[in-house]
Coordinates of C-alpha atoms in Angstrom, one line a residue:
M1 CA 68.9 148.6 157.4
T2 CA 67.4 145.1 156.6
D3 CA 64.8 143.9 159.1
A4 CA 66.2 140.6 160.4
R5 CA 62.9 139.5 162.0
P6 CA 61.1 136.5 160.5
V7 CA 58.2 137.5 158.4
Y8 CA 55.6 136.0 160.7
Q9 CA 57.1 138.1 163.6
R10 CA 56.9 141.3 161.5
I11 CA 53.3 140.7 160.7
A12 CA 52.4 139.9 164.3
D13 CA 54.4 143.0 165.6
D14 CA 52.7 145.3 163.1
L15 CA 49.3 144.0 164.0
R16 CA 50.1 144.4 167.7
R17 CA 51.2 148.0 167.2
R18 CA 48.0 148.8 165.3
I19 CA 45.9 147.3 168.1
D20 CA 47.9 149.1 170.8
D21 CA 47.6 152.5 169.1
G22 CA 43.9 152.0 168.4
S23 CA 43.9 151.9 164.7
L24 CA 42.5 148.3 165.1
P25 CA 40.0 148.8 167.9
V26 CA 38.5 146.2 170.1
G27 CA 36.0 144.1 168.1
S28 CA 37.3 145.0 164.7
R29 CA 38.3 142.3 162.3
I30 CA 42.0 141.4 161.7
P31 CA 42.9 141.6 158.0
S32 CA 42.1 138.4 156.3
R33 CA 44.7 135.8 155.4
S34 CA 44.6 136.8 151.7
E35 CA 44.9 140.5 152.7
L36 CA 48.0 139.8 154.9
R37 CA 49.5 137.5 152.3
R38 CA 49.4 140.2 149.7
A39 CA 50.5 143.0 152.0
Y40 CA 53.6 141.1 153.2
D41 CA 54.2 138.8 150.2
A42 CA 54.0 135.9 152.6
S43 CA 52.7 132.3 152.4
D44 CA 49.5 131.1 154.1
Q45 CA 51.6 129.2 156.6
T46 CA 53.5 132.4 157.6
V47 CA 50.3 134.4 158.0
D48 CA 48.7 131.7 160.0
R49 CA 51.7 131.6 162.3
A50 CA 51.5 135.3 162.9
V51 CA 47.8 135.1 163.8
R52 CA 48.5 132.3 166.2
V53 CA 51.1 134.5 167.9
L54 CA 48.4 137.2 168.3
K55 CA 45.9 134.7 169.7
A56 CA 48.4 133.2 172.2
A57 CA 49.2 136.7 173.5
G58 CA 45.5 137.5 174.0
Y59 CA 45.3 140.2 171.3
A60 CA 42.8 138.3 169.0
N61 CA 40.3 135.6 169.0
G62 CA 38.8 133.5 166.2
Q63 CA 35.0 133.3 165.5
F64 CA 34.1 130.3 163.4
G65 CA 33.0 131.3 159.9
R66 CA 33.5 135.0 160.5
G67 CA 37.3 135.6 160.9
V68 CA 39.7 136.8 163.6
F69 CA 38.8 139.8 165.8
V70 CA 40.6 142.1 168.2
S71 CA 40.1 141.0 171.8
D72 CA 39.2 143.2 174.8
R73 CA 42.3 142.9 177.0
V74 CA 41.3 145.5 179.6
P75 CA 41.4 143.7 183.0
I76 CA 37.9 143.2 184.4
G77 CA 39.1 143.3 188.0
A78 CA 40.9 141.3 190.7
L79 CA 40.4 138.3 192.8
V80 CA 41.5 139.3 196.3
R81 CA 42.8 136.2 198.1
A82 CA 42.9 137.3 201.7
P83 CA 42.8 135.3 205.0
H84 CA 39.3 136.6 205.8
S85 CA 37.6 136.1 202.4
D86 CA 34.1 134.7 202.7
D87 CA 33.9 130.9 203.2
T88 CA 32.8 129.8 199.8
P89 CA 34.4 127.6 197.1
L90 CA 35.6 130.8 195.3
A91 CA 38.0 131.5 198.2
A92 CA 38.4 135.1 197.2
R93 CA 36.7 138.5 197.0
L94 CA 35.9 139.9 193.6
V95 CA 37.0 143.5 193.1
L96 CA 35.7 145.5 190.1
G97 CA 36.9 149.0 189.0
C98 CA 34.1 151.5 189.2
G99 CA 35.7 154.2 187.0
D100 CA 34.9 156.7 189.8
G101 CA 38.0 156.3 191.9
G102 CA 36.5 153.6 194.1
D103 CA 36.3 149.9 194.0
R104 CA 33.2 147.6 194.1
V105 CA 33.7 144.4 196.0
R106 CA 31.7 141.2 195.4
D107 CA 32.4 138.5 197.9
G108 CA 32.3 134.8 197.2
A109 CA 28.7 134.6 198.1
G110 CA 27.7 137.0 195.4
R111 CA 27.1 140.2 197.5
I112 CA 28.6 143.4 196.3
G113 CA 29.3 146.7 198.1
T114 CA 31.7 149.6 198.5
G115 CA 34.2 150.4 201.2
S116 CA 31.4 152.2 203.1
G117 CA 29.4 148.9 203.1
A118 CA 26.7 150.3 200.8
S119 CA 25.1 147.6 198.7
E120 CA 24.7 148.0 194.9
E121 CA 24.1 146.0 191.8
G122 CA 27.0 144.0 190.2
P123 CA 27.7 140.8 188.4
Q124 CA 26.0 137.7 189.7
L125 CA 28.4 135.0 190.7
A126 CA 27.6 131.3 190.2
W127 CA 29.4 128.1 190.1
E128 CA 28.9 124.5 189.0
A129 CA 30.7 121.6 190.7
T130 CA 31.0 117.9 189.9
S131 CA 32.6 115.4 192.4
T132 CA 33.9 111.9 191.7
T133 CA 35.9 109.4 193.7
G134 CA 39.1 107.9 192.5
S135 CA 42.8 107.4 193.3
A136 CA 45.3 110.2 194.0
P137 CA 47.8 110.8 191.2
P138 CA 51.4 110.9 192.4
L139 CA 51.7 114.7 192.5
I140 CA 48.4 115.1 194.3
A141 CA 49.3 112.3 196.7
E142 CA 52.5 114.1 197.5
R143 CA 50.7 117.4 198.2
L144 CA 48.3 115.7 200.5
S145 CA 51.0 113.5 202.2
L146 CA 49.2 110.4 201.0
G147 CA 50.4 107.2 199.5
T148 CA 50.1 107.0 195.7
G149 CA 46.7 105.7 194.7
A150 CA 45.1 106.6 198.0
P151 CA 41.3 107.3 197.7
V152 CA 40.3 110.9 197.1
V153 CA 37.3 112.9 196.1
R154 CA 38.1 115.0 193.0
T155 CA 35.8 118.0 192.3
E156 CA 35.8 120.2 189.2
Y157 CA 34.5 123.7 189.5
E158 CA 33.5 126.3 186.9
F159 CA 32.9 129.8 188.2
L160 CA 30.9 132.3 186.3
A161 CA 30.3 136.1 186.6
D162 CA 27.1 137.2 184.9
R163 CA 27.2 133.8 183.1
R164 CA 30.6 134.7 181.7
P165 CA 33.7 132.5 182.5
L166 CA 35.6 133.6 185.7
Q167 CA 37.8 130.7 186.7
L168 CA 38.2 126.9 186.6
S169 CA 39.3 124.9 189.6
V170 CA 40.0 121.2 190.5
S171 CA 40.3 120.1 194.1
W172 CA 41.2 116.9 195.8
E173 CA 40.3 115.8 199.4
P174 CA 41.3 112.5 201.2
L175 CA 38.4 110.1 201.6
T176 CA 40.1 109.0 204.8
L177 CA 39.0 112.3 206.3
T178 CA 35.6 112.9 204.7
G179 CA 34.3 109.5 203.8
G180 CA 30.9 108.7 205.2
T181 CA 30.3 112.3 206.4
D182 CA 28.0 115.1 205.3
V183 CA 30.9 116.8 203.5
E184 CA 32.2 113.8 201.6
R185 CA 31.0 115.3 198.2
P186 CA 31.7 119.0 197.9
D187 CA 29.1 119.2 195.0
S188 CA 26.1 118.3 197.2
G189 CA 24.8 118.1 200.7
P190 CA 24.1 120.7 203.4
Y191 CA 27.6 122.3 203.1
A192 CA 27.9 122.4 199.3
R193 CA 28.1 126.2 199.2
C194 CA 30.8 126.4 201.9
G195 CA 34.5 126.7 201.4
V196 CA 37.1 124.3 202.7
P197 CA 37.3 125.8 206.3
G198 CA 33.5 125.7 206.8
R199 CA 33.0 122.3 205.4
F200 CA 35.8 120.7 207.5
A201 CA 34.6 122.6 210.6
A202 CA 31.4 120.7 210.2
I203 CA 33.2 117.4 210.9
G204 CA 35.4 118.7 213.7
I205 CA 38.5 119.6 211.7
R206 CA 39.9 123.1 212.2
V207 CA 41.5 124.5 209.0
V208 CA 43.9 127.2 210.0
R209 CA 46.3 127.8 207.1
A210 CA 46.5 127.8 203.3
R211 CA 49.6 127.9 201.1
E212 CA 49.5 129.2 197.5
A213 CA 52.0 128.9 194.7
V214 CA 51.3 131.1 191.6
G215 CA 52.6 130.4 188.1
S216 CA 51.5 130.5 184.5
R217 CA 51.1 128.1 181.5
P218 CA 49.4 128.0 178.1
A219 CA 45.7 127.2 178.0
S220 CA 44.7 123.7 176.8
P221 CA 42.0 123.5 174.1
A222 CA 39.4 122.5 176.7
E223 CA 40.4 125.3 179.1
A224 CA 40.4 127.8 176.2
E225 CA 36.8 126.8 175.3
A226 CA 35.6 127.1 178.9
L227 CA 37.3 130.5 179.6
G228 CA 36.6 132.1 176.2
C229 CA 40.2 132.5 175.1
S230 CA 42.5 130.9 172.5
P231 CA 44.5 127.7 173.0
G232 CA 48.0 128.5 174.0
Q233 CA 47.0 131.8 175.6
S234 CA 48.7 132.4 179.0
L235 CA 46.7 131.5 182.1
T236 CA 47.5 132.3 185.7
V237 CA 47.7 129.1 187.7
V238 CA 47.2 128.9 191.5
E239 CA 48.2 125.8 193.4
R240 CA 46.6 126.0 196.9
T241 CA 46.7 123.6 199.8
H242 CA 44.8 123.8 203.1
Y243 CA 46.2 122.6 206.4
D244 CA 44.5 121.9 209.7
D245 CA 45.7 122.8 213.2
R246 CA 47.9 119.6 213.2
R247 CA 49.7 120.9 210.1
R248 CA 48.1 118.1 208.1
P249 CA 47.1 118.8 204.5
V250 CA 43.3 118.3 204.1
E251 CA 42.7 119.7 200.6
T252 CA 44.6 120.8 197.6
S253 CA 43.5 122.5 194.4
D254 CA 44.6 123.8 191.0
T255 CA 42.9 127.0 189.7
V256 CA 43.3 128.8 186.4
V257 CA 42.1 132.2 185.4
R258 CA 42.8 134.4 182.3
G259 CA 45.8 136.5 183.2
D260 CA 44.8 139.2 180.8
R261 CA 41.3 139.7 182.4
W262 CA 41.7 139.0 186.1
R263 CA 44.5 139.9 188.5
L264 CA 45.3 138.2 191.8
E265 CA 45.7 140.5 194.8
Y266 CA 47.2 139.5 198.1
P267 CA 46.9 141.9 201.0
I268 CA 50.1 141.9 203.1
D269 CA 49.9 143.0 206.7
L270 CA 53.3 144.3 208.0
A271 CA 54.2 144.3 211.6
A272 CA 55.3 147.7 213.0
P273 CA 59.1 147.9 213.0
R274 CA 60.8 147.6 216.4
P275 CA 62.6 150.8 217.4
A276 CA 66.3 150.8 217.1
P277 CA 68.1 150.3 220.4
S278 CA 69.5 153.5 221.8
R279 CA 73.3 153.8 222.0

């Protein structure tokens, strides 16, 4: 029976199968363009398209001047986004698999421990932040219930674990709430290492709720460079908005993480079911 798949798809599928079954292990070089061209009687354009498919799926990454190599796609761990995560800009607990049936947990402040509370070594978390003032774009203004063009502080975050990329975030806060206070710039000042609840508490605003919407999209070239993946590779996207006790949005952010390396976890507490009425 004739294979109806396009040639580029056959090449990509064959390489994926070899990676999945281990015949092309992590770190090994993908056959070169000339090797694939001869093996499949294909053009350079067809081979390049097949390799782009592999890169976009996270199976391979290019190294300038060396070639294309099989990526490590084993998830590193999970970002646990729970109501009582430590009050830091990360807004999550970092959970790593130990390989011994347990989990190691590193909180947003960089501390790590096990379920028994014992402390042990783990990856060091760090972040860099840069804040600027400007006007709210239409979608951000809508999320913050502001008029288009209202003044906001925009902060870009880059989070690292052992100096390796973890996540990228951009947040926006209304200057009408923070202007002229100690928390006006999230990248500096006495509350720079606090998360949104702690920073706003310092100016008398009680943050009581957050709403998240999770999706996915391809990585832009700049995001791919920062996160160590290929342009077009799928990223997990989290849109998060914080609200105060007056139901007023006080901050909104967009976060991206590599979906193949980090999972998002959301603990869900369930109320005990009410007993059925007796008949």
